[in-house]
Amino acid sequence: MFNRLITRSKRKITNQHAEKTPPPSSSNLPKLSKDLNENLKAINSIFKNTSDLIIREFKIGTELQINAFAVMIVGLINEESVNENLIKPLMSLQRDISKESIVKVVKDSALFVPSIKETHTLDDTVAGILSGDTGLFIDGADSALLASIRGWEARGVDEPKTESVVRGPREGFVESLSTNTALLRRKIKNTNLKFEKMVIGKQTQTNICIIYIDGIADAKTVQEVKHRLSRIDTDSILESGYIESFIEDAPYSLFPTIGNSEKPDIVSAKLLEGRIAVLTDGTPFALTLPYLFIEAFQNSEDYYSRPYLATCIRWLRLLAFFISTFVPSLYVAITTFHQELLPTSLLISIASANEGSPFPTIVEAILMQIAYEILREAGLRLPKAVGQAVSIVGALVIGEAAVSAGLVGAPMVVVVALTGISSFVVPALTDVTTVTRFALLILAGFAGLYGVMLGFVGFITHQLSLRSFGVPYMSPIVPLKMADLKDVFFRAPWWAMTTRPSRIGKNSTRQKGSLIPHPSRDNPEN
């Protein structure tokens, strides 16, 4: 019986994988025809029931009078530039040109556009038009020209909303891929900075850009990234999160093995360490990989401030991560099973505060954590001004009302509030701490400190088993690499960080040694 069930499940999975996504309407189209009317009919057939399409028919040359038409999408092109730099020069063309050479002349010398390319199939032509190019069809030519005259509305470069800074660059990525690549090029003015584009998504045809520094990034990792991206076979890519879920190493893990950022300076710094970035058109969030656990506790401002302050803040983040993950479960375990570990005065204080509460400590903790998560989610989803008021006022009102009504004890409210505030200190691991916190609470409620220790061991063991594109997730702590510890638990001065992380890329030398500053010995003493 079990064999039959297994066989049926395998057949079901096989059938599901065998189903293919229907191709878009413009795939596998024939080659272009020399008959202009045939090409016009084909374009009208492909773009039928499409109100944002513009087809502009005109004649090339004042004497030649060669029939032609331009195809463009409203909102993706600059209509004024199309008229001034494409249609007007062609209509006023006065050179004596044969029909056979008209395409070459137009392509080489007649148009005032940044770039132009020739296509021979409807598939490539339609793809270019949908990407914002203007398609030019000429009578008698079995090819089309794609002129790059793009001009859609785009958000200006602004300070990132999710990564505020006190000191450092305040520019952030936007939804335009070309703008984002330019922001990185401004940071790293080197010909070794490579941008390789590809298109993913059968329906959306989303442009993806793989970015790395040749000679610093590991070539095998670059090839692995390309291979994983090329395997993606889906209808749509609307955000970089789609890409992340398709190429990450541990899809069932709570811990992220691919980083993300919307700050060009952070992405540039990671590229200079040998990492690889993936930009997706339509989103300001760039993916960075390999991504290690310690990166969640590093901040761009750590490298713009003095190393002693940066080290203290980094330890504060580590402490906040421990508090947000383990303190609620430790409180439940100790107050429920191990009261002897508490000083007598503290135990009496907690007992008097919890007197009259109808729920066990574990139930109190879970209910308060759920209430906190509801308030946090409401604050995120509501408009900014209203959301802040709801999260702050709601927390105060609910906490005070719960204590006054005798539903929960005041110490539990303090623990939940401290946990919530601590979780904001390490935003990259907020999701991890939330889920882990509930799991540890359940273990603590059933087995006390033994349950917490069991969860902690599982927590660490799982982290040690993870890898990000071949790099151990807990590197350089496990396996230990002493040379790379200069930027882990403390941040060494810049003149001391002479090497890049050895397990990330190649060419580990970042700068020469002996750069410690000191007064010039050539200056005479006053």
Coordinates of C-alpha atoms in Angstrom, one line a residue:
M1 CA 0.0 0.0 0.0
F2 CA 2.8 2.4 0.9
N3 CA 4.6 1.6 -2.3
R4 CA 1.5 2.5 -4.3
L5 CA 1.2 5.8 -2.5
I6 CA 4.9 6.6 -3.1
T7 CA 4.5 5.6 -6.8
R8 CA 1.4 7.8 -7.2
S9 CA 3.2 10.8 -5.5
K10 CA 6.2 10.4 -7.8
R11 CA 3.9 10.3 -10.9
K12 CA 2.1 13.4 -9.7
I13 CA 5.4 15.3 -9.1
T14 CA 6.7 14.2 -12.5
N15 CA 3.5 15.4 -14.2
Q16 CA 3.7 18.7 -12.4
H17 CA 7.3 19.2 -13.6
A18 CA 6.3 18.1 -17.1
E19 CA 3.8 21.0 -17.4
K20 CA 5.4 23.9 -19.2
T21 CA 4.6 27.5 -18.9
P22 CA 2.8 28.7 -22.0
P23 CA 5.2 30.9 -24.1
P24 CA 4.4 34.5 -24.7
S25 CA 2.6 35.6 -27.8
S26 CA 5.7 37.0 -29.5
S27 CA 8.0 33.9 -29.2
N28 CA 9.1 31.8 -32.1
L29 CA 7.9 34.4 -34.6
P30 CA 9.1 34.2 -38.3
K31 CA 11.7 36.4 -40.0
L32 CA 10.9 39.8 -41.2
S33 CA 9.5 40.2 -44.8
K34 CA 10.7 42.6 -47.5
D35 CA 7.1 43.6 -48.0
L36 CA 6.3 46.5 -45.6
N37 CA 2.6 45.7 -45.6
E38 CA 3.3 42.2 -44.4
N39 CA 5.4 43.5 -41.5
L40 CA 2.7 46.0 -40.6
K41 CA 0.1 43.3 -40.5
A42 CA 2.4 41.1 -38.4
I43 CA 2.9 44.0 -35.9
N44 CA -0.8 44.8 -35.7
S45 CA -1.6 41.1 -35.2
I46 CA 1.0 40.7 -32.3
F47 CA -0.1 44.0 -30.6
K48 CA -3.8 43.6 -31.2
N49 CA -6.1 45.1 -28.5
T50 CA -3.1 47.2 -27.3
S51 CA -4.0 50.8 -26.7
D52 CA -0.5 52.0 -25.8
L53 CA 1.0 51.2 -29.2
I54 CA 2.0 53.9 -31.6
I55 CA 2.6 53.2 -35.3
R56 CA 3.8 56.2 -37.3
E57 CA 3.8 55.8 -41.0
F58 CA 5.9 58.2 -43.2
K59 CA 8.1 58.4 -46.2
I60 CA 11.9 58.6 -46.2
G61 CA 13.5 61.4 -48.2
T62 CA 12.1 64.4 -50.0
E63 CA 12.7 62.7 -53.4
L64 CA 13.2 59.0 -52.6
Q65 CA 9.7 58.7 -51.0
I66 CA 10.4 55.2 -49.6
N67 CA 7.6 54.0 -47.4
A68 CA 8.5 53.3 -43.7
F69 CA 6.8 53.1 -40.3
A70 CA 8.0 53.4 -36.7
V71 CA 6.6 51.4 -33.8
M72 CA 6.8 52.5 -30.2
I73 CA 5.1 52.1 -26.8
V74 CA 3.6 55.1 -25.1
G75 CA 5.4 55.9 -21.8
L76 CA 8.6 53.9 -22.7
I77 CA 9.9 56.4 -25.3
N78 CA 10.5 60.1 -25.4
E79 CA 8.1 61.2 -28.2
E80 CA 9.8 64.6 -28.7
S81 CA 13.2 62.9 -29.3
V82 CA 11.6 60.3 -31.6
N83 CA 10.2 63.2 -33.8
E84 CA 13.3 65.3 -33.7
N85 CA 16.0 62.6 -33.9
L86 CA 14.4 59.8 -36.0
I87 CA 11.3 60.8 -38.0
K88 CA 12.3 64.3 -39.0
P89 CA 15.8 63.5 -40.2
L90 CA 14.5 60.6 -42.3
M91 CA 11.7 62.6 -43.9
S92 CA 14.0 65.4 -44.8
L93 CA 16.8 63.1 -46.1
Q94 CA 18.0 64.6 -49.5
R95 CA 20.8 62.2 -50.4
D96 CA 20.5 60.1 -53.5
I97 CA 20.3 56.5 -52.1
S98 CA 19.3 53.3 -53.6
K99 CA 16.7 51.1 -52.0
E100 CA 19.2 48.3 -51.5
S101 CA 21.5 50.5 -49.4
I102 CA 18.9 52.5 -47.5
V103 CA 19.1 50.4 -44.3
K104 CA 22.9 50.8 -44.1
V105 CA 22.8 54.5 -44.7
V106 CA 20.0 55.1 -42.1
K107 CA 21.8 52.9 -39.6
D108 CA 25.3 54.5 -40.1
S109 CA 24.7 58.2 -40.7
A110 CA 21.1 59.3 -40.9
L111 CA 19.8 59.1 -37.3
F112 CA 20.8 61.1 -34.2
V113 CA 20.3 58.5 -31.5
P114 CA 22.7 57.0 -28.9
S115 CA 22.6 53.5 -30.2
I116 CA 20.9 51.6 -33.0
K117 CA 21.0 47.9 -33.9
E118 CA 19.6 45.8 -36.8
T119 CA 17.3 42.8 -36.2
H120 CA 16.1 40.2 -38.7
T121 CA 13.3 38.4 -36.8
L122 CA 10.0 39.6 -35.4
D123 CA 10.9 38.0 -32.1
D124 CA 14.0 40.2 -31.5
T125 CA 12.2 43.3 -32.9
V126 CA 9.2 42.9 -30.6
A127 CA 11.4 42.3 -27.6
G128 CA 13.3 45.5 -28.3
I129 CA 10.0 47.5 -28.7
L130 CA 8.7 46.1 -25.4
S131 CA 12.0 47.2 -23.7
G132 CA 11.5 50.8 -24.8
D133 CA 13.3 50.9 -28.2
T134 CA 11.7 52.4 -31.3
G135 CA 11.3 49.9 -34.1
L136 CA 11.9 51.2 -37.7
F137 CA 10.6 49.2 -40.7
I138 CA 11.6 50.2 -44.2
D139 CA 10.0 49.0 -47.4
G140 CA 12.1 46.5 -49.3
A141 CA 14.3 45.6 -46.3
D142 CA 14.1 42.2 -44.6
S143 CA 15.3 43.7 -41.4
A144 CA 14.3 46.3 -38.8
L145 CA 16.2 48.9 -36.9
L146 CA 15.9 49.4 -33.1
A147 CA 16.7 52.9 -32.1
S148 CA 17.4 53.6 -28.4
I149 CA 15.3 56.6 -27.6
R150 CA 13.9 55.6 -24.2
G151 CA 12.3 58.1 -21.9
W152 CA 10.0 56.7 -19.3
E153 CA 9.1 58.3 -16.0
A154 CA 11.5 57.3 -13.2
R155 CA 12.0 58.1 -9.6
G156 CA 14.9 60.4 -8.8
V157 CA 17.9 59.2 -6.8
D158 CA 17.0 59.8 -3.2
E159 CA 18.0 58.7 0.3
P160 CA 17.1 55.0 0.8
K161 CA 14.0 54.4 3.0
T162 CA 15.1 51.2 4.6
E163 CA 18.8 52.0 5.4
S164 CA 19.1 55.4 7.0
V165 CA 22.5 56.8 7.8
V166 CA 24.1 59.4 10.1
R167 CA 27.4 59.6 8.2
G168 CA 28.0 58.5 4.6
P169 CA 26.5 58.8 1.2
R170 CA 22.7 59.4 1.2
E171 CA 22.0 58.2 -2.4
G172 CA 20.1 55.0 -3.0
F173 CA 19.2 52.7 -5.9
V174 CA 16.1 53.4 -7.9
E175 CA 13.8 51.3 -10.1
S176 CA 15.8 52.0 -13.3
L177 CA 18.5 49.5 -14.1
S178 CA 20.6 51.9 -16.1
T179 CA 20.6 54.5 -13.3
N180 CA 21.7 51.8 -10.8
T181 CA 24.6 50.6 -12.9
A182 CA 25.7 54.3 -13.4
L183 CA 25.6 54.8 -9.6
L184 CA 28.0 51.8 -9.2
R185 CA 30.2 53.0 -12.1
R186 CA 30.6 56.4 -10.3
K187 CA 31.9 54.6 -7.2
I188 CA 34.3 52.2 -9.0
K189 CA 35.9 53.8 -12.0
N190 CA 37.7 50.8 -13.2
T191 CA 37.5 48.8 -16.5
N192 CA 37.6 45.6 -14.5
L193 CA 34.1 46.3 -13.2
K194 CA 32.0 44.1 -15.4
F195 CA 28.2 44.3 -16.2
E196 CA 26.7 41.3 -17.8
K197 CA 23.0 41.5 -18.7
M198 CA 20.5 38.7 -19.3
V199 CA 16.7 38.5 -19.6
I200 CA 14.6 36.3 -17.3
G201 CA 10.9 35.8 -17.4
K202 CA 8.9 34.5 -20.3
Q203 CA 6.1 37.1 -19.9
T204 CA 7.9 40.0 -18.2
Q205 CA 11.2 39.8 -20.0
T206 CA 12.9 41.4 -17.1
N207 CA 16.5 42.7 -17.5
I208 CA 19.0 41.3 -15.0
C209 CA 22.5 42.5 -14.5
I210 CA 25.4 40.5 -13.0
I211 CA 28.1 42.7 -11.6
Y212 CA 31.6 41.8 -10.4
I213 CA 35.2 43.0 -10.5
D214 CA 37.3 40.9 -12.8
G215 CA 40.5 39.8 -11.1
I216 CA 39.0 40.1 -7.6
A217 CA 35.8 38.1 -7.8
D218 CA 36.3 34.3 -7.9
A219 CA 35.7 33.1 -11.5
K220 CA 34.1 29.8 -10.4
T221 CA 31.5 31.7 -8.3
V222 CA 30.7 34.0 -11.2
Q223 CA 30.1 31.0 -13.4
E224 CA 27.9 29.4 -10.7
V225 CA 25.8 32.6 -10.4
K226 CA 25.3 32.6 -14.2
H227 CA 24.4 28.9 -14.2
R228 CA 21.8 29.3 -11.5
L229 CA 20.3 32.4 -13.2
S230 CA 20.2 30.6 -16.5
R231 CA 18.2 27.7 -14.9
I232 CA 15.3 30.0 -14.0
D233 CA 12.3 29.2 -16.1
T234 CA 9.3 31.2 -15.0
D235 CA 6.7 33.6 -16.3
S236 CA 7.7 36.6 -14.3
I237 CA 10.4 38.4 -12.4
L238 CA 8.9 41.5 -10.7
E239 CA 11.4 42.0 -7.9
S240 CA 14.9 40.8 -6.8
G241 CA 13.2 38.6 -4.2
Y242 CA 12.0 36.3 -7.0
I243 CA 15.7 35.9 -8.1
E244 CA 16.8 35.3 -4.5
S245 CA 14.3 32.4 -4.0
F246 CA 15.5 30.7 -7.2
I247 CA 19.2 30.8 -6.6
E248 CA 19.8 30.6 -2.8
D249 CA 21.6 27.7 -1.3
A250 CA 19.2 26.8 1.5
P251 CA 15.6 27.5 0.3
Y252 CA 14.1 25.9 3.5
S253 CA 16.4 27.7 6.0
L254 CA 15.3 30.7 8.0
F255 CA 18.7 32.3 7.5
P256 CA 19.4 34.4 4.4
T257 CA 22.3 33.2 2.3
I258 CA 21.9 36.1 -0.1
G259 CA 22.2 39.7 1.0
N260 CA 20.3 42.7 -0.3
S261 CA 20.8 46.4 -0.1
E262 CA 19.6 49.6 -1.8
K263 CA 22.8 51.6 -1.1
P264 CA 25.4 51.9 -3.8
D265 CA 28.2 52.4 -1.3
I266 CA 27.4 49.1 0.4
V267 CA 27.2 47.2 -2.8
S268 CA 30.5 48.8 -4.1
A269 CA 32.3 47.8 -0.9
K270 CA 31.1 44.2 -1.2
L271 CA 32.2 44.1 -4.9
L272 CA 35.6 45.3 -3.8
E273 CA 35.8 42.4 -1.4
G274 CA 35.2 40.0 -4.2
R275 CA 31.5 39.5 -4.0
I276 CA 29.0 39.5 -6.8
A277 CA 25.9 41.7 -7.2
V278 CA 22.8 41.1 -9.1
L279 CA 20.6 44.0 -10.1
T280 CA 17.0 43.6 -11.3
D281 CA 15.2 46.1 -13.4
G282 CA 12.2 47.6 -11.6
T283 CA 13.5 47.3 -8.0
P284 CA 16.0 49.4 -5.9
F285 CA 17.2 46.3 -4.0
A286 CA 20.5 44.7 -5.2
L287 CA 21.4 41.2 -4.3
T288 CA 24.9 40.5 -3.0
L289 CA 26.6 37.1 -2.7
P290 CA 28.2 35.1 -1.1
Y291 CA 26.5 36.3 2.1
L292 CA 27.8 35.4 5.5
F293 CA 26.1 35.5 9.0
I294 CA 28.4 38.1 10.3
E295 CA 27.4 40.6 7.6
A296 CA 24.1 41.1 9.3
F297 CA 25.9 42.8 12.2
Q298 CA 28.0 45.0 9.9
N299 CA 26.9 48.5 8.9
S300 CA 28.3 50.9 6.3
E301 CA 28.8 53.5 9.1
D302 CA 31.1 51.2 10.9
Y303 CA 33.7 52.0 8.2
Y304 CA 33.1 55.7 8.2
S305 CA 33.5 56.2 12.0
R306 CA 36.4 55.5 14.4
P307 CA 37.1 51.8 14.9
Y308 CA 36.6 51.9 18.7
L309 CA 33.1 53.2 18.4
A310 CA 32.3 50.8 15.5
T311 CA 33.5 47.9 17.6
C312 CA 31.4 48.8 20.6
I313 CA 28.3 49.3 18.4
R314 CA 28.9 45.9 16.7
W315 CA 29.0 44.2 20.1
L316 CA 25.8 46.0 21.0
R317 CA 24.2 44.5 17.9
L318 CA 25.3 41.0 18.9
L319 CA 23.9 41.6 22.4
A320 CA 20.6 42.8 20.9
F321 CA 20.4 39.8 18.7
F322 CA 20.8 37.5 21.7
I323 CA 18.2 39.4 23.7
S324 CA 15.6 39.4 20.9
T325 CA 16.1 35.6 20.3
F326 CA 16.7 34.0 23.7
V327 CA 15.6 36.3 26.5
P328 CA 11.8 35.5 26.3
S329 CA 12.5 31.8 26.4
L330 CA 15.0 32.1 29.2
Y331 CA 12.5 34.1 31.2
V332 CA 9.8 31.5 30.7
A333 CA 12.2 28.6 31.5
I334 CA 13.6 30.2 34.7
T335 CA 10.3 31.5 36.1
T336 CA 8.5 28.2 35.4
F337 CA 11.0 25.4 36.0
H338 CA 14.1 26.9 37.6
Q339 CA 13.1 29.5 40.2
E340 CA 16.0 28.6 42.4
L341 CA 18.3 30.4 39.9
L342 CA 16.8 33.7 40.8
P343 CA 17.7 35.8 43.8
T344 CA 15.0 35.6 46.5
S345 CA 14.1 39.3 46.3
L346 CA 13.8 39.2 42.5
L347 CA 11.7 36.0 42.7
I348 CA 9.3 37.6 45.2
S349 CA 9.0 40.7 43.1
I350 CA 8.1 38.7 40.0
A351 CA 5.7 36.5 41.9
S352 CA 3.9 39.5 43.4
A353 CA 3.6 41.1 40.0
N354 CA 2.2 38.0 38.4
E355 CA -0.3 37.4 41.3
G356 CA -3.8 37.1 40.0
S357 CA -2.8 36.4 36.4
P358 CA -5.0 33.6 35.0
F359 CA -2.5 32.3 32.5
P360 CA 0.7 30.3 32.8
T361 CA 3.9 32.2 31.9
I362 CA 4.3 30.4 28.6
V363 CA 0.8 31.5 27.5
E364 CA 1.4 35.0 28.6
A365 CA 4.6 35.2 26.6
I366 CA 3.0 33.8 23.4
L367 CA 0.0 36.0 23.6
M368 CA 2.1 39.2 24.2
Q369 CA 4.5 38.2 21.4
I370 CA 1.5 37.7 19.0
A371 CA 0.1 41.1 20.1
Y372 CA 3.5 42.8 19.5
E373 CA 3.8 41.2 16.0
I374 CA 0.3 42.4 15.1
L375 CA 1.2 45.9 16.1
R376 CA 4.5 45.8 14.3
E377 CA 2.8 44.6 11.1
A378 CA 0.1 47.3 11.4
G379 CA 2.8 50.0 11.8
L380 CA 4.6 48.7 8.6
R381 CA 1.5 48.5 6.4
L382 CA -0.3 51.7 7.4
P383 CA 0.8 55.1 6.0
K384 CA 4.0 56.3 7.7
A385 CA 2.5 59.0 10.0
V386 CA -0.4 56.8 11.1
G387 CA 1.7 53.7 11.3
Q388 CA 4.1 55.2 13.9
A389 CA 1.2 56.4 16.0
V390 CA -0.5 53.0 15.9
S391 CA 2.6 51.0 16.8
I392 CA 3.6 53.3 19.7
V393 CA 0.2 54.2 21.2
G394 CA -1.1 50.7 20.6
A395 CA 1.8 49.1 22.4
L396 CA 1.4 51.5 25.4
V397 CA -2.4 51.1 25.6
I398 CA -2.4 47.3 25.2
G399 CA 0.4 46.8 27.6
E400 CA -1.0 49.1 30.3
A401 CA -4.5 47.7 29.9
A402 CA -3.3 44.1 30.1
V403 CA -1.4 44.7 33.3
S404 CA -4.3 46.7 34.9
A405 CA -6.8 44.0 34.0
G406 CA -4.5 41.3 35.5
L407 CA -4.2 39.4 32.3
V408 CA -0.4 39.5 32.3
G409 CA 2.3 40.5 34.7
A410 CA 4.3 43.7 34.4
P411 CA 7.7 41.8 34.0
M412 CA 6.3 40.0 30.9
V413 CA 5.5 43.4 29.3
V414 CA 9.0 44.6 30.0
V415 CA 10.5 41.4 28.5
V416 CA 8.4 41.7 25.4
A417 CA 9.1 45.4 25.0
L418 CA 12.9 44.8 25.4
T419 CA 12.7 42.0 22.9
G420 CA 10.9 44.1 20.3
I421 CA 13.3 47.0 20.6
S422 CA 16.3 44.7 20.4
S423 CA 15.0 43.1 17.2
F424 CA 15.1 46.4 15.4
V425 CA 18.9 46.7 16.0
V426 CA 19.6 43.9 13.5
P427 CA 17.0 44.4 10.8
A428 CA 18.6 41.9 8.5
L429 CA 17.7 39.1 10.9
T430 CA 14.3 40.3 12.1
D431 CA 12.4 37.5 10.4
V432 CA 14.9 34.9 11.8
T433 CA 14.6 36.2 15.4
T434 CA 10.8 36.3 15.2
V435 CA 10.3 32.6 14.2
T436 CA 13.2 31.4 16.3
R437 CA 11.8 33.2 19.4
F438 CA 8.4 31.4 19.1
A439 CA 10.1 28.0 18.6
L440 CA 12.3 28.6 21.7
L441 CA 9.3 29.7 23.7
I442 CA 7.5 26.5 23.1
L443 CA 10.6 24.4 24.0
A444 CA 11.1 26.5 27.1
G445 CA 7.5 26.0 28.1
F446 CA 7.8 22.2 27.9
A447 CA 11.3 21.5 29.0
G448 CA 12.7 24.6 30.7
L449 CA 16.4 25.4 30.2
Y450 CA 16.9 21.9 28.7
G451 CA 14.6 22.9 25.9
V452 CA 16.3 26.2 25.4
M453 CA 19.7 24.5 25.3
L454 CA 18.3 21.9 22.8
G455 CA 17.0 24.8 20.6
F456 CA 20.4 26.6 20.9
V457 CA 22.3 23.5 19.8
G458 CA 20.0 23.1 16.9
F459 CA 20.3 26.8 16.1
I460 CA 24.1 26.6 15.9
T461 CA 24.3 23.2 14.2
H462 CA 22.0 24.5 11.4
Q463 CA 24.1 27.6 10.9
L464 CA 27.3 25.5 10.7
S465 CA 25.7 23.3 8.0
L466 CA 24.9 26.3 5.7
R467 CA 27.0 27.5 2.8
S468 CA 26.6 30.5 0.5
F469 CA 27.9 29.7 -3.0
G470 CA 30.5 27.4 -1.6
V471 CA 31.6 29.6 1.3
P472 CA 30.8 28.4 4.9
Y473 CA 28.1 30.6 6.3
M474 CA 29.8 31.1 9.7
S475 CA 33.1 31.9 8.1
P476 CA 35.7 33.2 9.2
I477 CA 34.7 32.0 12.7
V478 CA 34.1 28.4 11.6
P479 CA 36.3 27.3 10.0
L480 CA 38.6 29.7 11.8
K481 CA 40.7 32.1 9.7
M482 CA 42.6 34.5 11.9
A483 CA 43.6 36.9 9.2
D484 CA 39.9 37.6 8.5
L485 CA 38.9 38.3 12.1
K486 CA 39.9 41.9 11.7
D487 CA 36.4 42.8 10.7
V488 CA 34.2 40.3 12.7
F489 CA 34.0 40.9 16.4
F490 CA 35.9 44.2 16.2
R491 CA 36.6 46.6 13.4
A492 CA 40.3 47.2 12.9
P493 CA 41.5 50.5 11.6
W494 CA 41.6 50.9 7.8
W495 CA 45.4 50.9 7.7
A496 CA 45.4 47.5 9.4
M497 CA 42.9 45.8 7.1
T498 CA 45.5 45.0 4.4
T499 CA 43.7 41.9 3.0
R500 CA 40.3 41.0 1.6
P501 CA 38.3 38.1 3.1
S502 CA 40.3 35.1 1.8
R503 CA 37.3 32.8 1.2
I504 CA 35.3 35.2 -0.8
G505 CA 37.4 36.1 -3.8
K506 CA 40.9 36.0 -5.1
N507 CA 43.7 38.6 -5.1
S508 CA 43.4 39.0 -1.3
T509 CA 45.8 41.9 -1.0
R510 CA 43.9 45.1 -0.6
Q511 CA 46.7 47.6 0.2
K512 CA 50.3 47.6 1.2
G513 CA 51.2 47.3 4.9
S514 CA 52.9 49.9 7.1
L515 CA 50.3 52.6 6.4
I516 CA 49.8 53.5 10.0
P517 CA 49.8 57.3 10.2
H518 CA 52.5 59.1 12.2
P519 CA 53.9 62.6 12.2
S520 CA 56.3 63.3 9.4
R521 CA 59.9 62.8 10.5
D522 CA 61.1 65.4 8.0
N523 CA 59.4 68.3 9.7
P524 CA 61.6 70.1 12.2
E525 CA 60.4 70.2 15.8
N526 CA 59.2 73.6 17.0

